[in-house]
PDB file of C-alpha atoms and ligand atoms in Angstrom:
ATOM      1  CA  MET A  30      -6.536  -6.071 -20.244  1.00 50.00           C
ATOM      2  CA  THR A  31      -5.913  -6.538 -16.511  1.00 62.00           C
ATOM      3  CA  THR A  32      -8.007  -4.368 -14.208  1.00 88.00           C
ATOM      4  CA  ILE A  33      -5.740  -2.395 -11.932  1.00 95.00           C
ATOM      5  CA  ARG A  34      -7.017  -1.063  -8.631  1.00 95.00           C
ATOM      6  CA  PRO A  35      -6.268   2.675  -8.654  1.00 96.00           C
ATOM      7  CA  LEU A  36      -4.339   4.493  -5.944  1.00 97.00           C
ATOM      8  CA  VAL A  37      -4.793   8.150  -5.098  1.00 98.00           C
ATOM      9  CA  ALA A  38      -2.003   9.375  -2.853  1.00 98.00           C
ATOM     10  CA  GLY A  39      -1.603  12.810  -1.311  1.00 98.00           C
ATOM     11  CA  ASN A  40       1.925  14.120  -0.885  1.00 98.00           C
ATOM     12  CA  TRP A  41       1.885  16.808   1.774  1.00 98.00           C
ATOM     13  CA  LYS A  42       5.579  17.633   1.184  1.00 98.00           C
ATOM     14  CA  MET A  43       6.970  19.891   3.966  1.00 98.00           C
ATOM     15  CA  HIS A  44       3.532  21.063   5.053  1.00 98.00           C
ATOM     16  CA  GLY A  45       1.694  20.158   8.208  1.00 97.00           C
ATOM     17  CA  LEU A  46       1.778  20.627  11.963  1.00 98.00           C
ATOM     18  CA  SER A  47      -0.267  18.704  14.521  1.00 97.00           C
ATOM     19  CA  VAL A  48      -3.147  21.076  13.865  1.00 97.00           C
ATOM     20  CA  SER A  49      -3.243  19.911  10.206  1.00 96.00           C
ATOM     21  CA  LEU A  50      -4.382  16.477  11.358  1.00 97.00           C
ATOM     22  CA  ALA A  51      -7.844  18.048  11.463  1.00 97.00           C
ATOM     23  CA  GLU A  52      -7.811  17.846   7.624  1.00 96.00           C
ATOM     24  CA  LEU A  53      -7.003  14.156   7.835  1.00 97.00           C
ATOM     25  CA  LEU A  54      -9.837  13.585  10.269  1.00 97.00           C
ATOM     26  CA  ALA A  55     -12.181  15.577   8.002  1.00 97.00           C
ATOM     27  CA  LEU A  56     -11.155  13.306   5.132  1.00 97.00           C
ATOM     28  CA  LYS A  57     -11.764  10.239   7.288  1.00 96.00           C
ATOM     29  CA  ASP A  58     -15.280  11.536   8.034  1.00 95.00           C
ATOM     30  CA  ARG A  59     -16.040  12.158   4.362  1.00 93.00           C
ATOM     31  CA  LEU A  60     -14.746   8.694   3.522  1.00 92.00           C
ATOM     32  CA  ALA A  61     -17.082   7.008   5.962  1.00 87.00           C
ATOM     33  CA  ALA A  62     -18.664   5.914   2.658  1.00 83.00           C
ATOM     34  CA  PRO A  63     -15.453   4.621   1.032  1.00 80.00           C
ATOM     35  CA  VAL A  64     -14.622   4.994  -2.659  1.00 85.00           C
ATOM     36  CA  PRO A  65     -15.174   1.481  -4.000  1.00 86.00           C
ATOM     37  CA  GLY A  66     -12.227  -0.217  -5.675  1.00 90.00           C
ATOM     38  CA  THR A  67      -9.773   2.591  -4.945  1.00 94.00           C
ATOM     39  CA  ASP A  68      -6.864   2.774  -2.508  1.00 96.00           C
ATOM     40  CA  ILE A  69      -6.422   6.103  -0.758  1.00 97.00           C
ATOM     41  CA  MET A  70      -3.204   7.230   0.873  1.00 98.00           C
ATOM     42  CA  VAL A  71      -1.882  10.337   2.556  1.00 98.00           C
ATOM     43  CA  CYS A  72       1.859  10.973   2.907  1.00 98.00           C
ATOM     44  CA  PRO A  73       2.302  13.585   5.667  1.00 98.00           C
ATOM     45  CA  PRO A  74       5.681  14.691   7.021  1.00 98.00           C
ATOM     46  CA  ALA A  75       7.341  11.908   9.035  1.00 98.00           C
ATOM     47  CA  THR A  76       6.725  13.904  12.226  1.00 98.00           C
ATOM     48  CA  LEU A  77       2.978  13.380  11.861  1.00 98.00           C
ATOM     49  CA  LEU A  78       2.933   9.687  10.944  1.00 98.00           C
ATOM     50  CA  ALA A  79       2.412   8.269  14.412  1.00 97.00           C
ATOM     51  CA  GLN A  80      -0.333  10.757  15.292  1.00 97.00           C
ATOM     52  CA  ALA A  81      -1.962  10.252  11.902  1.00 98.00           C
ATOM     53  CA  ARG A  82      -1.997   6.482  12.411  1.00 98.00           C
ATOM     54  CA  TYR A  83      -3.757   7.016  15.703  1.00 97.00           C
ATOM     55  CA  GLY A  84      -6.279   9.429  14.178  1.00 97.00           C
ATOM     56  CA  LEU A  85      -7.020   7.156  11.232  1.00 97.00           C
ATOM     57  CA  ARG A  86      -7.822   4.054  13.281  1.00 95.00           C
ATOM     58  CA  GLY A  87     -10.863   2.368  11.801  1.00 93.00           C
ATOM     59  CA  SER A  88     -10.431   4.038   8.407  1.00 95.00           C
ATOM     60  CA  ASP A  89      -9.198   2.582   5.095  1.00 94.00           C
ATOM     61  CA  ILE A  90      -6.943   5.569   4.439  1.00 97.00           C
ATOM     62  CA  LYS A  91      -3.346   4.347   4.222  1.00 98.00           C
ATOM     63  CA  LEU A  92      -0.287   6.303   5.292  1.00 98.00           C
ATOM     64  CA  GLY A  93       2.920   6.827   3.367  1.00 98.00           C
ATOM     65  CA  ALA A  94       6.202   8.652   3.907  1.00 98.00           C
ATOM     66  CA  GLN A  95       8.073  10.953   1.541  1.00 98.00           C
ATOM     67  CA  ASP A  96      11.662   9.693   1.650  1.00 98.00           C
ATOM     68  CA  CYS A  97      13.919   7.246   3.491  1.00 98.00           C
ATOM     69  CA  HIS A  98      17.576   6.404   4.014  1.00 98.00           C
ATOM     70  CA  PRO A  99      18.822   3.297   2.147  1.00 98.00           C
ATOM     71  CA  LEU A 100      20.113   1.639   5.332  1.00 98.00           C
ATOM     72  CA  ALA A 101      18.088   0.225   8.218  1.00 98.00           C
ATOM     73  CA  GLU A 102      20.037   2.036  10.949  1.00 98.00           C
ATOM     74  CA  GLY A 103      23.365   3.659  11.674  1.00 98.00           C
ATOM     75  CA  ALA A 104      25.210   6.883  12.384  1.00 98.00           C
ATOM     76  CA  TYR A 105      23.281   9.058   9.935  1.00 98.00           C
ATOM     77  CA  THR A 106      22.174  12.089  11.910  1.00 98.00           C
ATOM     78  CA  GLY A 107      18.819  13.403  10.832  1.00 98.00           C
ATOM     79  CA  ASP A 108      17.967  10.509   8.501  1.00 98.00           C
ATOM     80  CA  ILE A 109      15.040   8.120   8.856  1.00 98.00           C
ATOM     81  CA  SER A 110      15.068   4.498   7.692  1.00 98.00           C
ATOM     82  CA  ALA A 111      12.256   2.659   5.950  1.00 98.00           C
ATOM     83  CA  GLU A 112      12.019   0.362   8.987  1.00 98.00           C
ATOM     84  CA  MET A 113      11.416   3.394  11.221  1.00 98.00           C
ATOM     85  CA  LEU A 114       8.732   4.684   8.875  1.00 98.00           C
ATOM     86  CA  ALA A 115       7.050   1.280   8.908  1.00 98.00           C
ATOM     87  CA  ASP A 116       7.221   1.328  12.691  1.00 98.00           C
ATOM     88  CA  ALA A 117       5.568   4.777  12.735  1.00 98.00           C
ATOM     89  CA  GLY A 118       2.674   3.576  10.577  1.00 98.00           C
ATOM     90  CA  ALA A 119       3.691   4.037   6.929  1.00 98.00           C
ATOM     91  CA  SER A 120       2.810   1.374   4.363  1.00 98.00           C
ATOM     92  CA  ALA A 121       4.628   3.102   1.503  1.00 99.00           C
ATOM     93  CA  VAL A 122       7.475   5.523   0.828  1.00 99.00           C
ATOM     94  CA  ILE A 123       7.734   8.018  -2.020  1.00 99.00           C
ATOM     95  CA  VAL A 124      11.270   7.774  -3.435  1.00 98.00           C
ATOM     96  CA  GLY A 125      12.961   9.836  -6.131  1.00 98.00           C
ATOM     97  CA  HIS A 126      10.526  12.726  -6.072  1.00 98.00           C
ATOM     98  CA  SER A 127      11.852  15.410  -8.423  1.00 98.00           C
ATOM     99  CA  GLU A 128      12.218  17.808  -5.492  1.00 98.00           C
ATOM    100  CA  ARG A 129      14.675  15.378  -3.916  1.00 98.00           C
ATOM    101  CA  ARG A 130      16.403  14.617  -7.209  1.00 98.00           C
ATOM    102  CA  THR A 131      16.833  18.356  -7.884  1.00 97.00           C
ATOM    103  CA  LEU A 132      17.266  19.926  -4.446  1.00 98.00           C
ATOM    104  CA  HIS A 133      19.198  17.073  -2.809  1.00 97.00           C
ATOM    105  CA  GLY A 134      21.057  15.820  -5.886  1.00 98.00           C
ATOM    106  CA  GLU A 135      19.601  12.318  -5.635  1.00 98.00           C
ATOM    107  CA  THR A 136      20.840  10.028  -8.403  1.00 98.00           C
ATOM    108  CA  ASP A 137      19.007   7.101  -9.961  1.00 98.00           C
ATOM    109  CA  ALA A 138      21.371   4.758  -8.077  1.00 98.00           C
ATOM    110  CA  LEU A 139      20.412   6.320  -4.738  1.00 98.00           C
ATOM    111  CA  VAL A 140      16.708   6.225  -5.609  1.00 99.00           C
ATOM    112  CA  ASN A 141      17.129   2.543  -6.513  1.00 99.00           C
ATOM    113  CA  ALA A 142      18.784   1.870  -3.131  1.00 98.00           C
ATOM    114  CA  LYS A 143      15.938   3.691  -1.360  1.00 99.00           C
ATOM    115  CA  ALA A 144      13.353   1.666  -3.279  1.00 99.00           C
ATOM    116  CA  ARG A 145      15.142  -1.542  -2.232  1.00 98.00           C
ATOM    117  CA  ALA A 146      15.218  -0.299   1.373  1.00 98.00           C
ATOM    118  CA  THR A 147      11.489   0.299   1.190  1.00 98.00           C
ATOM    119  CA  HIS A 148      10.950  -3.274  -0.007  1.00 98.00           C
ATOM    120  CA  ARG A 149      13.286  -4.612   2.681  1.00 98.00           C
ATOM    121  CA  ALA A 150      11.068  -2.963   5.297  1.00 98.00           C
ATOM    122  CA  GLY A 151       7.995  -4.594   3.765  1.00 98.00           C
ATOM    123  CA  LEU A 152       6.667  -1.344   2.309  1.00 98.00           C
ATOM    124  CA  THR A 153       5.596  -0.188  -1.137  1.00 98.00           C
ATOM    125  CA  ALA A 154       7.978   2.083  -3.048  1.00 99.00           C
ATOM    126  CA  ILE A 155       6.328   4.892  -4.994  1.00 99.00           C
ATOM    127  CA  ILE A 156       9.098   5.675  -7.477  1.00 99.00           C
ATOM    128  CA  CYS A 157       8.820   9.069  -9.189  1.00 99.00           C
ATOM    129  CA  VAL A 158      10.065   9.871 -12.673  1.00 98.00           C
ATOM    130  CA  GLY A 159       9.491  12.819 -14.973  1.00 98.00           C
ATOM    131  CA  GLU A 160      11.129  15.274 -17.354  1.00 98.00           C
ATOM    132  CA  THR A 161      11.910  18.965 -16.927  1.00 98.00           C
ATOM    133  CA  GLU A 162      10.421  21.621 -19.168  1.00 97.00           C
ATOM    134  CA  GLU A 163      13.708  21.950 -21.037  1.00 98.00           C
ATOM    135  CA  GLU A 164      13.896  18.213 -21.615  1.00 98.00           C
ATOM    136  CA  ARG A 165      10.342  18.178 -22.951  1.00 98.00           C
ATOM    137  CA  ARG A 166      11.025  21.116 -25.269  1.00 97.00           C
ATOM    138  CA  GLY A 167      14.122  19.307 -26.492  1.00 98.00           C
ATOM    139  CA  GLY A 168      12.064  16.214 -27.341  1.00 98.00           C
ATOM    140  CA  ALA A 169      13.893  14.144 -24.711  1.00 98.00           C
ATOM    141  CA  THR A 170      10.925  13.217 -22.498  1.00 98.00           C
ATOM    142  CA  LEU A 171      10.843   9.489 -23.185  1.00 98.00           C
ATOM    143  CA  GLU A 172      14.615   9.160 -23.153  1.00 98.00           C
ATOM    144  CA  VAL A 173      14.811  10.869 -19.744  1.00 98.00           C
ATOM    145  CA  VAL A 174      11.951   8.844 -18.275  1.00 98.00           C
ATOM    146  CA  GLY A 175      13.409   5.626 -19.710  1.00 98.00           C
ATOM    147  CA  ASN A 176      16.799   6.332 -18.139  1.00 98.00           C
ATOM    148  CA  GLN A 177      15.208   7.132 -14.784  1.00 98.00           C
ATOM    149  CA  LEU A 178      13.208   3.894 -14.858  1.00 98.00           C
ATOM    150  CA  ARG A 179      16.210   1.766 -15.803  1.00 98.00           C
ATOM    151  CA  GLY A 180      18.278   3.387 -13.041  1.00 98.00           C
ATOM    152  CA  SER A 181      15.693   3.660 -10.284  1.00 98.00           C
ATOM    153  CA  VAL A 182      13.481   0.567 -10.472  1.00 98.00           C
ATOM    154  CA  PRO A 183      14.978  -2.477  -8.689  1.00 98.00           C
ATOM    155  CA  GLU A 184      15.149  -5.612 -10.863  1.00 95.00           C
ATOM    156  CA  ASP A 185      12.974  -7.561  -8.487  1.00 94.00           C
ATOM    157  CA  ALA A 186      10.255  -4.902  -8.208  1.00 98.00           C
ATOM    158  CA  GLN A 187       6.748  -6.319  -8.302  1.00 98.00           C
ATOM    159  CA  ALA A 188       3.287  -4.856  -8.727  1.00 98.00           C
ATOM    160  CA  SER A 189       2.613  -5.730  -5.071  1.00 98.00           C
ATOM    161  CA  ASN A 190       5.447  -3.564  -3.717  1.00 98.00           C
ATOM    162  CA  THR A 191       6.085  -0.914  -6.338  1.00 98.00           C
ATOM    163  CA  VAL A 192       4.138   1.985  -7.836  1.00 98.00           C
ATOM    164  CA  ILE A 193       5.481   4.335 -10.491  1.00 99.00           C
ATOM    165  CA  ALA A 194       4.501   8.008 -10.448  1.00 99.00           C
ATOM    166  CA  TYR A 195       4.956   9.960 -13.667  1.00 98.00           C
ATOM    167  CA  GLU A 196       5.386  13.565 -12.588  1.00 98.00           C
ATOM    168  CA  PRO A 197       6.542  16.002 -15.275  1.00 98.00           C
ATOM    169  CA  VAL A 198       8.653  18.469 -13.286  1.00 98.00           C
ATOM    170  CA  TRP A 199       7.158  21.462 -15.120  1.00 98.00           C
ATOM    171  CA  ALA A 200       3.654  20.426 -14.102  1.00 98.00           C
ATOM    172  CA  ILE A 201       4.413  20.280 -10.365  1.00 98.00           C
ATOM    173  CA  GLY A 202       2.907  23.176  -8.439  1.00 97.00           C
ATOM    174  CA  THR A 203       2.421  25.241 -11.607  1.00 97.00           C
ATOM    175  CA  GLY A 204      -1.214  24.593 -12.504  1.00 96.00           C
ATOM    176  CA  LEU A 205       0.023  23.311 -15.886  1.00 97.00           C
ATOM    177  CA  THR A 206      -0.736  19.765 -17.041  1.00 97.00           C
ATOM    178  CA  PRO A 207       0.287  17.828 -20.130  1.00 97.00           C
ATOM    179  CA  THR A 208      -2.362  17.060 -22.745  1.00 97.00           C
ATOM    180  CA  GLN A 209      -4.192  13.760 -22.460  1.00 97.00           C
ATOM    181  CA  ASP A 210      -2.189  12.551 -25.476  1.00 98.00           C
ATOM    182  CA  ASP A 211       1.108  13.430 -23.807  1.00 98.00           C
ATOM    183  CA  VAL A 212       0.111  11.651 -20.602  1.00 98.00           C
ATOM    184  CA  ALA A 213      -1.046   8.639 -22.629  1.00 98.00           C
ATOM    185  CA  GLU A 214       2.252   8.499 -24.492  1.00 98.00           C
ATOM    186  CA  ALA A 215       4.341   8.696 -21.323  1.00 98.00           C
ATOM    187  CA  HIS A 216       2.286   6.117 -19.412  1.00 98.00           C
ATOM    188  CA  ALA A 217       2.223   3.619 -22.306  1.00 98.00           C
ATOM    189  CA  PHE A 218       5.979   4.056 -22.662  1.00 98.00           C
ATOM    190  CA  ILE A 219       6.506   3.484 -18.923  1.00 98.00           C
ATOM    191  CA  ARG A 220       4.456   0.267 -18.964  1.00 98.00           C
ATOM    192  CA  ASN A 221       6.384  -0.957 -21.972  1.00 98.00           C
ATOM    193  CA  GLU A 222       9.763  -0.177 -20.388  1.00 98.00           C
ATOM    194  CA  LEU A 223       8.688  -1.880 -17.160  1.00 98.00           C
ATOM    195  CA  GLY A 224       7.924  -4.981 -19.228  1.00 98.00           C
ATOM    196  CA  ARG A 225      11.566  -5.088 -20.261  1.00 97.00           C
ATOM    197  CA  LEU A 226      12.820  -4.407 -16.740  1.00 98.00           C
ATOM    198  CA  ILE A 227      10.648  -6.592 -14.515  1.00 97.00           C
ATOM    199  CA  GLY A 228       8.808  -8.840 -16.970  1.00 97.00           C
ATOM    200  CA  GLU A 229       5.521  -8.459 -18.833  1.00 97.00           C
ATOM    201  CA  ALA A 230       3.376 -10.077 -16.136  1.00 97.00           C
ATOM    202  CA  GLU A 231       4.399  -7.704 -13.338  1.00 97.00           C
ATOM    203  CA  ALA A 232       4.455  -4.702 -15.680  1.00 98.00           C
ATOM    204  CA  ALA A 233       0.874  -5.384 -16.738  1.00 98.00           C
ATOM    205  CA  ARG A 234      -0.293  -5.141 -13.110  1.00 98.00           C
ATOM    206  CA  ILE A 235       1.843  -2.318 -11.738  1.00 98.00           C
ATOM    207  CA  ARG A 236       0.162   0.983 -10.911  1.00 98.00           C
ATOM    208  CA  ILE A 237       1.336   4.030 -12.830  1.00 98.00           C
ATOM    209  CA  LEU A 238       0.132   7.254 -11.217  1.00 98.00           C
ATOM    210  CA  TYR A 239       0.027  10.662 -12.820  1.00 98.00           C
ATOM    211  CA  GLY A 240       1.220  13.597 -10.686  1.00 98.00           C
ATOM    212  CA  GLY A 241       1.549  17.317 -11.324  1.00 98.00           C
ATOM    213  CA  SER A 242      -1.221  19.890 -10.696  1.00 98.00           C
ATOM    214  CA  VAL A 243      -3.958  17.282 -10.236  1.00 98.00           C
ATOM    215  CA  LYS A 244      -7.054  19.193  -9.110  1.00 98.00           C
ATOM    216  CA  PRO A 245     -10.773  18.455  -8.728  1.00 97.00           C
ATOM    217  CA  ALA A 246     -11.295  20.151 -12.125  1.00 97.00           C
ATOM    218  CA  ASN A 247      -8.937  17.868 -14.091  1.00 97.00           C
ATOM    219  CA  ALA A 248      -9.000  14.599 -12.103  1.00 97.00           C
ATOM    220  CA  THR A 249     -11.666  13.009 -14.288  1.00 96.00           C
ATOM    221  CA  GLU A 250      -9.954  13.735 -17.601  1.00 96.00           C
ATOM    222  CA  LEU A 251      -6.586  12.542 -16.292  1.00 97.00           C
ATOM    223  CA  LEU A 252      -8.086   9.344 -14.926  1.00 94.00           C
ATOM    224  CA  ALA A 253      -9.656   8.669 -18.330  1.00 95.00           C
ATOM    225  CA  VAL A 254      -6.227   8.376 -19.982  1.00 97.00           C
ATOM    226  CA  PRO A 255      -5.149   4.787 -20.728  1.00 97.00           C
ATOM    227  CA  HIS A 256      -2.546   3.394 -18.302  1.00 98.00           C
ATOM    228  CA  VAL A 257      -3.311   6.068 -15.687  1.00 98.00           C
ATOM    229  CA  ASN A 258      -3.959   4.058 -12.533  1.00 97.00           C
ATOM    230  CA  GLY A 259      -4.364   6.876 -10.067  1.00 97.00           C
ATOM    231  CA  ALA A 260      -2.849  10.151  -8.991  1.00 98.00           C
ATOM    232  CA  LEU A 261      -0.086  11.569  -6.815  1.00 98.00           C
ATOM    233  CA  VAL A 262      -1.509  14.835  -5.556  1.00 98.00           C
ATOM    234  CA  GLY A 263       0.497  17.646  -3.987  1.00 98.00           C
ATOM    235  CA  GLY A 264      -1.148  20.969  -3.119  1.00 98.00           C
ATOM    236  CA  ALA A 265      -4.718  19.759  -3.530  1.00 98.00           C
ATOM    237  CA  SER A 266      -4.165  16.998  -0.954  1.00 98.00           C
ATOM    238  CA  LEU A 267      -3.672  19.494   1.859  1.00 98.00           C
ATOM    239  CA  LYS A 268      -7.343  20.342   2.087  1.00 97.00           C
ATOM    240  CA  ALA A 269      -9.774  17.500   2.804  1.00 97.00           C
ATOM    241  CA  SER A 270     -12.444  19.115   0.615  1.00 96.00           C
ATOM    242  CA  ASP A 271     -10.185  19.309  -2.461  1.00 97.00           C
ATOM    243  CA  PHE A 272      -8.702  15.857  -1.985  1.00 97.00           C
ATOM    244  CA  TYR A 273     -12.151  14.412  -1.523  1.00 96.00           C
ATOM    245  CA  ALA A 274     -13.375  16.201  -4.668  1.00 95.00           C
ATOM    246  CA  ILE A 275     -10.552  14.478  -6.580  1.00 96.00           C
ATOM    247  CA  LEU A 276     -11.594  11.137  -5.115  1.00 95.00           C
ATOM    248  CA  LEU A 277     -15.113  11.701  -6.414  1.00 92.00           C
ATOM    249  CA  ALA A 278     -13.740  11.313  -9.939  1.00 91.00           C
ATOM    250  CA  TYR A 279     -12.835   7.752  -8.915  1.00 89.00           C
ATOM    251  CA  ARG A 280     -16.281   7.095  -7.482  1.00 82.00           C
ATOM    252  CA  ARG A 281     -17.863   8.113 -10.803  1.00 74.00           C
ATOM    253  CA  ARG A 282     -15.500   5.859 -12.766  1.00 76.00           C
TER     254      ARG A 282
HETATM  255  P1  13P B  10       1.149  19.465  -7.103  1.00 91.06           P
HETATM  256  O1  13P B  10      -0.081  18.591  -7.139  1.00 91.06           O
HETATM  257  O2  13P B  10       1.119  20.501  -6.036  1.00 91.06           O
HETATM  258  O3  13P B  10       1.473  20.000  -8.479  1.00 91.06           O
HETATM  259  O4  13P B  10       2.385  18.508  -6.704  1.00 91.06           O
HETATM  260  C1  13P B  10       2.544  17.290  -7.369  1.00 91.06           C
HETATM  261  C2  13P B  10       3.570  16.502  -6.676  1.00 91.06           C
HETATM  262  O5  13P B  10       4.739  16.832  -6.671  1.00 91.06           O
HETATM  263  C3  13P B  10       3.123  15.305  -5.939  1.00 91.06           C
HETATM  264  O6  13P B  10       4.186  14.519  -5.540  1.00 91.06           O
END
């Protein structure tokens, strides 16, 4: 089996003022001894990207953004393009997070266009998929995730510019996590579906992250699940000490 370099990304969501950059600098200090073989990323609000880039000079911590507009520029008041995010220091963009799908009505087609925009700007798209609690109870998890993948992942996606994040909606911010078996089933299914969509070779190398209530206490067991190639961390990424404690699971790997 191919060895896949894991990625641990922190999604700050709509949290963070200039003063919060202190957490990023604390993380940089702790990572003076880097975690071997693991990519580390923080996705702060777009307003902090440029300052964060400045603060992280000399560190291996990468920066990502949380959303983008599909177009490069235009009369779209309030929107930010992938090119602008690249210019501000991002190397990746989270697209199709369930909070955007639910609260902003984003469709698979729009998420697909945003992923393509991210690629156009030379960035990595972190495409999120995941079922709601109702869908899981109704036994529709794999059908829902399959539909999201088919709709959201561009045909020409490659392991070098695309990451998939499996985030069960009911596990986000709730402290609940699926069993290891449930995560294993979803991740194996995602890799298999990707094989159909973008070809076996790319699918075998693409990173599939788990997201939803990842904490220092469960990071090791989640990482141990087959086809889990890292984590997308929400709440626990806001504090350098917690995020670093999650990264320790990767050092022990
Ligand atoms: P929590 O880790 O806070 O559950 O959030 C997960 C998430 O939505 C990351 O994108």
